[in-house]
PDB file of C-alpha atoms in Angstrom:
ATOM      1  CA  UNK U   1       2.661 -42.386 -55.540  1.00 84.00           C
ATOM      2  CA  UNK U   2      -0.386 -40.472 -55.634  1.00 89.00           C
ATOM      3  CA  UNK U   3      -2.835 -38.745 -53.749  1.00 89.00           C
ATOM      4  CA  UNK U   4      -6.079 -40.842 -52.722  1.00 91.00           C
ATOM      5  CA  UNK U   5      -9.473 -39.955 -51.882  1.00 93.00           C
ATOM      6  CA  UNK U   6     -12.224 -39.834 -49.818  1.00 94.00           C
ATOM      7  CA  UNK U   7     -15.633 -41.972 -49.735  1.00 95.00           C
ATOM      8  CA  UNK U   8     -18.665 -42.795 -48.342  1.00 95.00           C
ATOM      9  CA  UNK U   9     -19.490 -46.822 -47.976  1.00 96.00           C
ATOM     10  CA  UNK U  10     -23.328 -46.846 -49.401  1.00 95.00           C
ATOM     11  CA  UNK U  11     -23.623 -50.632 -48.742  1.00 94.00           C
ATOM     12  CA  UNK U  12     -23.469 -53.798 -51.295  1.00 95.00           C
ATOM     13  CA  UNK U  13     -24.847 -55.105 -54.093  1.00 94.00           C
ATOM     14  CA  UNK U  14     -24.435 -57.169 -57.110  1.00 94.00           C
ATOM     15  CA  UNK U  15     -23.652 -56.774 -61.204  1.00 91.00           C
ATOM     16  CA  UNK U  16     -23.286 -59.200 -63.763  1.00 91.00           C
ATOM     17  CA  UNK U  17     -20.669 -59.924 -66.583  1.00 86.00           C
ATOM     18  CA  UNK U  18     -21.791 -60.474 -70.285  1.00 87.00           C
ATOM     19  CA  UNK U  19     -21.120 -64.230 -69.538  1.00 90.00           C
ATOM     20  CA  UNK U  20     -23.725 -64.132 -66.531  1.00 89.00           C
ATOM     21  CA  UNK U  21     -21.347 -64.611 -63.740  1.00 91.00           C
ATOM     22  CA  UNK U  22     -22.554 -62.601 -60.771  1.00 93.00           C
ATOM     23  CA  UNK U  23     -19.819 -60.476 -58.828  1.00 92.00           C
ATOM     24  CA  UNK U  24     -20.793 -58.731 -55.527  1.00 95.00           C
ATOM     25  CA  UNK U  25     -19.592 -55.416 -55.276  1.00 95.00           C
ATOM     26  CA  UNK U  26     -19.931 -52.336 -52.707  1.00 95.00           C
ATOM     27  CA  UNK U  27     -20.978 -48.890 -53.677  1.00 96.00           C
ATOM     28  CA  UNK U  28     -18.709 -46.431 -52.823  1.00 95.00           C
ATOM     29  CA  UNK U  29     -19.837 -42.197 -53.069  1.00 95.00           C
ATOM     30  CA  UNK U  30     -17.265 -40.122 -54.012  1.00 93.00           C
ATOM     31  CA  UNK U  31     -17.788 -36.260 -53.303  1.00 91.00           C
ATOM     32  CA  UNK U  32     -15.872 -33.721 -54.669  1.00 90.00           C
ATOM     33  CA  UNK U  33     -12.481 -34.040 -52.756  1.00 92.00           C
ATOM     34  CA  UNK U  34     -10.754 -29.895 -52.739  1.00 92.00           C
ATOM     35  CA  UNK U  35      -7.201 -29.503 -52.398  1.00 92.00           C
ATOM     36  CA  UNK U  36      -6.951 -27.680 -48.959  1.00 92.00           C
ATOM     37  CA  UNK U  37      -3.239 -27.044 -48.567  1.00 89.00           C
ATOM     38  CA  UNK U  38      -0.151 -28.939 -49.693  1.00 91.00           C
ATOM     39  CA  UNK U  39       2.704 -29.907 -47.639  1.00 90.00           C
ATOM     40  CA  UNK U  40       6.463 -29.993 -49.220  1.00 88.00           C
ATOM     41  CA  UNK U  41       9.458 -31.410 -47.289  1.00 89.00           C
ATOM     42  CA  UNK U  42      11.156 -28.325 -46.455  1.00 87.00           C
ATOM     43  CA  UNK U  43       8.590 -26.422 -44.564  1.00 88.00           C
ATOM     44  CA  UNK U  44       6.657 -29.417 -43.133  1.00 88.00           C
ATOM     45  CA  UNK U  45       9.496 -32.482 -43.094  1.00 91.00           C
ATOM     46  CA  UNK U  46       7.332 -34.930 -45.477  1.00 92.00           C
ATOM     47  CA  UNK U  47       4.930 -34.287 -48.725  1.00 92.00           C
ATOM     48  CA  UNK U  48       1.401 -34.502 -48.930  1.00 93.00           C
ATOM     49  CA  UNK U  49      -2.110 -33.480 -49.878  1.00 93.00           C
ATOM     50  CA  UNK U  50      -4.650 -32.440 -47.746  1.00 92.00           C
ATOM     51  CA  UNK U  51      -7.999 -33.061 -49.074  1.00 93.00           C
ATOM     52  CA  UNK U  52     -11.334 -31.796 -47.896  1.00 92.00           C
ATOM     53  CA  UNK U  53     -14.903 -32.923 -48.595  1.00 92.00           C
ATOM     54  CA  UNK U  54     -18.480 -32.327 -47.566  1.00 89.00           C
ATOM     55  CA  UNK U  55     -18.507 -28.938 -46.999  1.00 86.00           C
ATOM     56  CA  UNK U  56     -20.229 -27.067 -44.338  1.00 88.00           C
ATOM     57  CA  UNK U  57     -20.662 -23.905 -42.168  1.00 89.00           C
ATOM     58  CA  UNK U  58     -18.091 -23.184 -39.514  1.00 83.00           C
ATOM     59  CA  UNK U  59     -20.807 -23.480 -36.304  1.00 87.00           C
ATOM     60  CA  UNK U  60     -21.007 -27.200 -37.426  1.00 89.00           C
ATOM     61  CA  UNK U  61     -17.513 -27.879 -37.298  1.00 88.00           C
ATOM     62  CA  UNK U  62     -15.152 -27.163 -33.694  1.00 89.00           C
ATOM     63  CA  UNK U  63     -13.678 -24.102 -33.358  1.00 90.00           C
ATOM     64  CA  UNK U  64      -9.867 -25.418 -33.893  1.00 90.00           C
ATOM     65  CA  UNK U  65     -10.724 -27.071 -37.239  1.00 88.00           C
ATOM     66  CA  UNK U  66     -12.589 -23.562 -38.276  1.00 88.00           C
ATOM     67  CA  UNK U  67      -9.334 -21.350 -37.268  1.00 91.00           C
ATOM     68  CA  UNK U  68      -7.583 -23.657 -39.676  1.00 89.00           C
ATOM     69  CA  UNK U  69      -9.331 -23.061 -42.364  1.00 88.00           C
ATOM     70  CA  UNK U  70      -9.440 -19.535 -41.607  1.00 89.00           C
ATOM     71  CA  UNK U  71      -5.484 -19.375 -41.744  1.00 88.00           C
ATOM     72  CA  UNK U  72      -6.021 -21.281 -45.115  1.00 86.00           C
ATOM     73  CA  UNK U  73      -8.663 -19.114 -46.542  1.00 85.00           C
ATOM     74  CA  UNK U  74     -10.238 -22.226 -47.406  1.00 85.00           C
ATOM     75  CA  UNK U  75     -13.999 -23.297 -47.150  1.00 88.00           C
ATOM     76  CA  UNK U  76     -14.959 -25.453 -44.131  1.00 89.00           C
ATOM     77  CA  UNK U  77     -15.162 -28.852 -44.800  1.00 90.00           C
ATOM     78  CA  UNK U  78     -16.511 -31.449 -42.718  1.00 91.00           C
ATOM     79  CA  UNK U  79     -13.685 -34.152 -43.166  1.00 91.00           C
ATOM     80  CA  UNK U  80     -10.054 -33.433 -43.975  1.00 92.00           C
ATOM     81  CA  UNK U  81      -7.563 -36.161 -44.880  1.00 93.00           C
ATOM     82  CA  UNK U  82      -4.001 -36.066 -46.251  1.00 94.00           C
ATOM     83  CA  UNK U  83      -2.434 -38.265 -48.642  1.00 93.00           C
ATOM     84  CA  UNK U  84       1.280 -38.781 -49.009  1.00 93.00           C
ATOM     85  CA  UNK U  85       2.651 -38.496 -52.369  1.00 90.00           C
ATOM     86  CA  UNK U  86       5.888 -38.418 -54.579  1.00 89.00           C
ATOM     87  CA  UNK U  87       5.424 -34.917 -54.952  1.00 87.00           C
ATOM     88  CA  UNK U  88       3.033 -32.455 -55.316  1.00 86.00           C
ATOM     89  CA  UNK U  89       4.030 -30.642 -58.657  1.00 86.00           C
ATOM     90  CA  UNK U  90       0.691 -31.697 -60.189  1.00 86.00           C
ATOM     91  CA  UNK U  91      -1.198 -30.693 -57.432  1.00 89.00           C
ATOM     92  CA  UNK U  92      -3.188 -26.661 -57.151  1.00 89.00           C
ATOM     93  CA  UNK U  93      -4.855 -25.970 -54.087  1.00 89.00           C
ATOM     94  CA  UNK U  94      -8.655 -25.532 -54.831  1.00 87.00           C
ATOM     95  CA  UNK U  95      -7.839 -28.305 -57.369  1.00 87.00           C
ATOM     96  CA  UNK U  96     -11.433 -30.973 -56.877  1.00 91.00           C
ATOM     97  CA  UNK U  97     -10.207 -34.669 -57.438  1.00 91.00           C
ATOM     98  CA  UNK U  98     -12.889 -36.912 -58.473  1.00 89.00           C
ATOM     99  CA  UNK U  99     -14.602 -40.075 -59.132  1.00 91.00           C
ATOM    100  CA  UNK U 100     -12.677 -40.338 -62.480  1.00 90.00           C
ATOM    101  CA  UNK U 101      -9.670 -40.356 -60.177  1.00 91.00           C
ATOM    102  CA  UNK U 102      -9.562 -43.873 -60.567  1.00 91.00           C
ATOM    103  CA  UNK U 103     -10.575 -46.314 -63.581  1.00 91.00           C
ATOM    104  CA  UNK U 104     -12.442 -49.488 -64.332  1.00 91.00           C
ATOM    105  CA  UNK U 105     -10.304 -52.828 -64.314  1.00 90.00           C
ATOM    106  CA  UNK U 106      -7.668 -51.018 -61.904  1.00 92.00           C
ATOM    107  CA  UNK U 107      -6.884 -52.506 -58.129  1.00 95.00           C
ATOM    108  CA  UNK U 108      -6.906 -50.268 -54.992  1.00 94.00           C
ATOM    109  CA  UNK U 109      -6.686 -50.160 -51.551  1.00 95.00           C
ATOM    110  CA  UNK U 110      -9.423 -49.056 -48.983  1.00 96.00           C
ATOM    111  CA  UNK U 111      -9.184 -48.027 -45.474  1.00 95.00           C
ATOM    112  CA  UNK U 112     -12.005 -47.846 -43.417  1.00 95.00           C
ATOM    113  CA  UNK U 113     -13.246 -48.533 -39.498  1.00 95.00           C
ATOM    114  CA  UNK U 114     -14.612 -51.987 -39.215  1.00 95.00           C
ATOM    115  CA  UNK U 115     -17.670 -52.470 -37.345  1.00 95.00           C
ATOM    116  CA  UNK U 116     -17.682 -52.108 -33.569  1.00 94.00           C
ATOM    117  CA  UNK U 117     -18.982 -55.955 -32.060  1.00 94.00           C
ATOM    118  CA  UNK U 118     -18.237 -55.130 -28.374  1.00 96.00           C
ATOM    119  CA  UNK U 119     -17.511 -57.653 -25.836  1.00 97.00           C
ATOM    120  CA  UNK U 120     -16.817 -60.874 -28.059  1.00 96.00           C
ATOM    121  CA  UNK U 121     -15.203 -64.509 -26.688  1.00 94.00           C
ATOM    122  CA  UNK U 122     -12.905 -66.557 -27.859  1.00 94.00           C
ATOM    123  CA  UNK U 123     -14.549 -68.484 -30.293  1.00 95.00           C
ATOM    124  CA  UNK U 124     -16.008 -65.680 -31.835  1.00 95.00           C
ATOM    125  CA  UNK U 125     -13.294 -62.921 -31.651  1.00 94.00           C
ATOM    126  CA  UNK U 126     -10.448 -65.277 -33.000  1.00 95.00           C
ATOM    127  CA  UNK U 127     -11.853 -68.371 -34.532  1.00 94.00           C
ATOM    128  CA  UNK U 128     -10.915 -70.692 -31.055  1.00 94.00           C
ATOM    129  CA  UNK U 129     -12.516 -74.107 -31.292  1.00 93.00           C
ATOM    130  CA  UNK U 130     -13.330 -74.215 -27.793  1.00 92.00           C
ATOM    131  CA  UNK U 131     -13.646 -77.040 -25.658  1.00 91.00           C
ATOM    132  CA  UNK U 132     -14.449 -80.708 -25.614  1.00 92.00           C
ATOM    133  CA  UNK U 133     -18.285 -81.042 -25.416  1.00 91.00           C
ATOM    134  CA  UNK U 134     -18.560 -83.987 -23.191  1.00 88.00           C
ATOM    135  CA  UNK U 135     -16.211 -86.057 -21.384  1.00 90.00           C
ATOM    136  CA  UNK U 136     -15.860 -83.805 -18.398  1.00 90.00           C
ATOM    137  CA  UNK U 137     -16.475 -80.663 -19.676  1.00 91.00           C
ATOM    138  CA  UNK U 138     -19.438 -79.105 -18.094  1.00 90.00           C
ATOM    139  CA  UNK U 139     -19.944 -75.490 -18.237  1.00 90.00           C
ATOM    140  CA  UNK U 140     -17.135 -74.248 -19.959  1.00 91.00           C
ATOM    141  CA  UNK U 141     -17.750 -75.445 -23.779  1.00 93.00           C
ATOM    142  CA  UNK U 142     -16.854 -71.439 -25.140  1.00 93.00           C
ATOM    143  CA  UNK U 143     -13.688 -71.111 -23.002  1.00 92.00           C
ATOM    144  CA  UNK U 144     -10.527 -70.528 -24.968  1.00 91.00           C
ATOM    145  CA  UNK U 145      -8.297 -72.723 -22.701  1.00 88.00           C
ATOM    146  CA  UNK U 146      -5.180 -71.976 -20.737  1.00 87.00           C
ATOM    147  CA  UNK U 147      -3.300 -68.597 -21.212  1.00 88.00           C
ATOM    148  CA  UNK U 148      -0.224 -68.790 -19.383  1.00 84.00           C
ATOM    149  CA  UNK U 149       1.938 -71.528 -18.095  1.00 82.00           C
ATOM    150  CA  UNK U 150       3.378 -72.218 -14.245  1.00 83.00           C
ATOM    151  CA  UNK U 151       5.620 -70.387 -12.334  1.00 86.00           C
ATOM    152  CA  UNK U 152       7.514 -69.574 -15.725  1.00 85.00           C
ATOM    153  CA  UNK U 153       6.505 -67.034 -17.208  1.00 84.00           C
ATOM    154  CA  UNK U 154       4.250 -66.468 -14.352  1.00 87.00           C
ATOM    155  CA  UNK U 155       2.189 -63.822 -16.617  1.00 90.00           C
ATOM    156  CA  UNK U 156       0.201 -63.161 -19.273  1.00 91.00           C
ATOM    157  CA  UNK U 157       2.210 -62.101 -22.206  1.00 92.00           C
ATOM    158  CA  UNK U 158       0.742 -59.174 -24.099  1.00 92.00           C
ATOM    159  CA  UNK U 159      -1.182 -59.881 -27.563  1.00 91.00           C
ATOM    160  CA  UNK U 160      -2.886 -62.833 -26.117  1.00 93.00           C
ATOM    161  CA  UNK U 161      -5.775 -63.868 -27.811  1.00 94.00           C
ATOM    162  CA  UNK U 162      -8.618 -64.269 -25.681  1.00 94.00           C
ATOM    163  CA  UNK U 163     -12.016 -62.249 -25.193  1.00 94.00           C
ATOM    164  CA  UNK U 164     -12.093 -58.944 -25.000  1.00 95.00           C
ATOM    165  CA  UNK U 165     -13.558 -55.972 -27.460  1.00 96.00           C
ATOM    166  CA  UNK U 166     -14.049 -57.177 -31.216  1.00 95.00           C
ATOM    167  CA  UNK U 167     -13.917 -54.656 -34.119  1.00 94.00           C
ATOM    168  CA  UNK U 168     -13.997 -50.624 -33.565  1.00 95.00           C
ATOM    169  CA  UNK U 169     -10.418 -50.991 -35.434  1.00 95.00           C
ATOM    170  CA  UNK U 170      -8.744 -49.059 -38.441  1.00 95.00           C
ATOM    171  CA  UNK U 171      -8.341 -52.088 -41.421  1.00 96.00           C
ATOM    172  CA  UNK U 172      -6.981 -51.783 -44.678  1.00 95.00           C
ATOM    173  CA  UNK U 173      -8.063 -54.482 -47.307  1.00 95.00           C
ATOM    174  CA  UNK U 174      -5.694 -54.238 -50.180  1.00 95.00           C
ATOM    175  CA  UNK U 175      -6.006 -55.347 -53.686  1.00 95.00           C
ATOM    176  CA  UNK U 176      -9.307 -54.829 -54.212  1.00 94.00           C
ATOM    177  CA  UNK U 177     -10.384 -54.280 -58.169  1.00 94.00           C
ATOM    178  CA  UNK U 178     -12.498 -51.871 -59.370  1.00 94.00           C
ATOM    179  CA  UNK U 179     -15.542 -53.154 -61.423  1.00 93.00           C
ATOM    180  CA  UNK U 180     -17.361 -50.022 -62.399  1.00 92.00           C
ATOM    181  CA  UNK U 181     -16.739 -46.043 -62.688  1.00 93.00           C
ATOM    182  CA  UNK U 182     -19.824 -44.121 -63.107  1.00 91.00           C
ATOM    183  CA  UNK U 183     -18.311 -40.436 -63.118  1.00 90.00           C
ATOM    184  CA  UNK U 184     -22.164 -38.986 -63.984  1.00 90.00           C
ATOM    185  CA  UNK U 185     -23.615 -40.486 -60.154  1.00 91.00           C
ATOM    186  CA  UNK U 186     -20.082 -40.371 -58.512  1.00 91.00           C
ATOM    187  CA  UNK U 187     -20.180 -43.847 -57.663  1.00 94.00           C
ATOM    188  CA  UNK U 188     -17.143 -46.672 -57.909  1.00 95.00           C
ATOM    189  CA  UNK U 189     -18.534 -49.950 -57.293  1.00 95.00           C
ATOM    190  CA  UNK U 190     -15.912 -52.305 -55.801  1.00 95.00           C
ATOM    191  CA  UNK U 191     -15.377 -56.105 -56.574  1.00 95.00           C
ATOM    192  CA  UNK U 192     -15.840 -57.575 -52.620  1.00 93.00           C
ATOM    193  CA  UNK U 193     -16.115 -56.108 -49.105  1.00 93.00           C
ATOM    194  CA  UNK U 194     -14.908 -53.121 -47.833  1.00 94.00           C
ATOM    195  CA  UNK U 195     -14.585 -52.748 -43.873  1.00 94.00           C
ATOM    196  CA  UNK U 196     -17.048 -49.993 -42.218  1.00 92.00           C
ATOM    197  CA  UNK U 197     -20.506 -50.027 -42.105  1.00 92.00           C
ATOM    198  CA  UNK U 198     -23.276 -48.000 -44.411  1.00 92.00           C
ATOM    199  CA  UNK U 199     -22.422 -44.206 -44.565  1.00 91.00           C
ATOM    200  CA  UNK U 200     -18.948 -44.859 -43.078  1.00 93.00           C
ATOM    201  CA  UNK U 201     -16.226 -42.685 -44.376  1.00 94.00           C
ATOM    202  CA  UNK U 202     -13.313 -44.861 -46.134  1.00 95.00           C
ATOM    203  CA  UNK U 203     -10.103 -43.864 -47.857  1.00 95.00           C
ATOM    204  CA  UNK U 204      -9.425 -44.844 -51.149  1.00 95.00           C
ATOM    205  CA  UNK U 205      -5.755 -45.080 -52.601  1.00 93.00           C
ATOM    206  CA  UNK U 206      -3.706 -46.876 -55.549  1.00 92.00           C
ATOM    207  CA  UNK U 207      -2.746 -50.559 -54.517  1.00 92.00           C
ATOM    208  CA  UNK U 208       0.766 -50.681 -53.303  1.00 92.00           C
ATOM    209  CA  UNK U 209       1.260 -54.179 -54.196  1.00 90.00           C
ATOM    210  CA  UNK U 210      -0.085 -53.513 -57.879  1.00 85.00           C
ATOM    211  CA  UNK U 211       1.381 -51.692 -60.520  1.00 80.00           C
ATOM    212  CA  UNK U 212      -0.971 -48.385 -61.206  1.00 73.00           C
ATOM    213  CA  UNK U 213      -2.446 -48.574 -64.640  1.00 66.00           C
ATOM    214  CA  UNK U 214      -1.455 -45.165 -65.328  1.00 58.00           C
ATOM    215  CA  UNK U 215      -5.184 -43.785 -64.430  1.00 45.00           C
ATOM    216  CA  UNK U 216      -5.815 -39.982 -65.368  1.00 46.00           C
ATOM    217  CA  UNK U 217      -6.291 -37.255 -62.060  1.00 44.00           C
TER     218      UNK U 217
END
């Protein structure tokens, strides 16, 4: 397993194959991603990397995250992430993963925070059919229906669909195939959607459910 990376979500767009079939694909940004520290099992209990991109000055960052990188003696970065791996013998701290991190053709996973919708119903949030629109029904067309039953259970169990606040969530879409590597702009253009909006920070890793083509770090 190894390490992932960080990117920023630049929005959507659309290529074409040599046989003219369009494919929509998002623009992802890939800055330089600097090995901050490494973690090994007998120090820390688990193995990891801990990336860091965007760099910036410590008054822009809190004074916690600055002390850390202090202790380091590492630059300050704006966003830190780690990344579990199978070990971390290949791994240098100071060592900048990049956009040739991952190739053309191969099939990843992103994770990323899905837009926020607020205060959603039914219908919306879930998909619910709602009600009947005649025959009785009057003012409640939208309503999802019952959500409990008699004396027995005599509650609402927890996980209920019904209304309530719709996206704001941590989703990971997996299998996703990479279309295009363009290593001179930085830039991996992914084949379908990626959860976030435009500028959101996503995570990037090696599909779990696909074997890794072998790509170069």
């Amino acid at each position: 397993m190894r390490s992932g990376l960080m990117a920023t979500k630049l929005g959507m767009t659309q290529m074409f194959k040599e046989d003219g079939t369009q494919v929509p694909v998002t623009v992802l940004k890939v800055e330089p991603n600097v090995v901050v520290a490494l973690k090994n099992r007998d120090e820390h209990g688990y193995v990891a990397v801990q990336l860091g991109t965007n760099e910036t000055h410590d008054r822009k960052i809190k004074k916690p995250q600055s002390g850390y990188y202090k202790k380091l003696g590492s630059k300050n970065y704006r966003r830190l992430k780690e990344f579990r791996v199978d070990s971390t013998e290949n791994y240098v701290v100071g060592d900048v993963i990049g956009v040739t991190h991952f190739q053309p053709g191969q099939y990843i996973d992103i994770t990323g925070i899905t837009k926020g919708k607020g205060f959603a119903g039914g219908m919306k949030r879930h998909g619910f059919g709602g009600l009947r629109a005649s025959h009785g029904v009057s003012i409640t067309h939208r309503c999802h229906g019952s959500t409990g039953n008699r004396t027995q259970p005599g509650k609402v169990f927890k996980g209920k669909k019904m209304a309530g606040h719709m996206g704001d969530v941590q989703v990971t879409i997996q299998n996703l195939k990479i279309h295009l590597v363009d290593a001179e702009k930085g830039v991996i253009l992914v084949h379908g959607a990626v959860p976030g909006c435009k500028s959101g920070t996503v995570y990037v890793k090696d599909a779990i459910k696909k074997a890794a083509p072998g790509a170069s770090r």
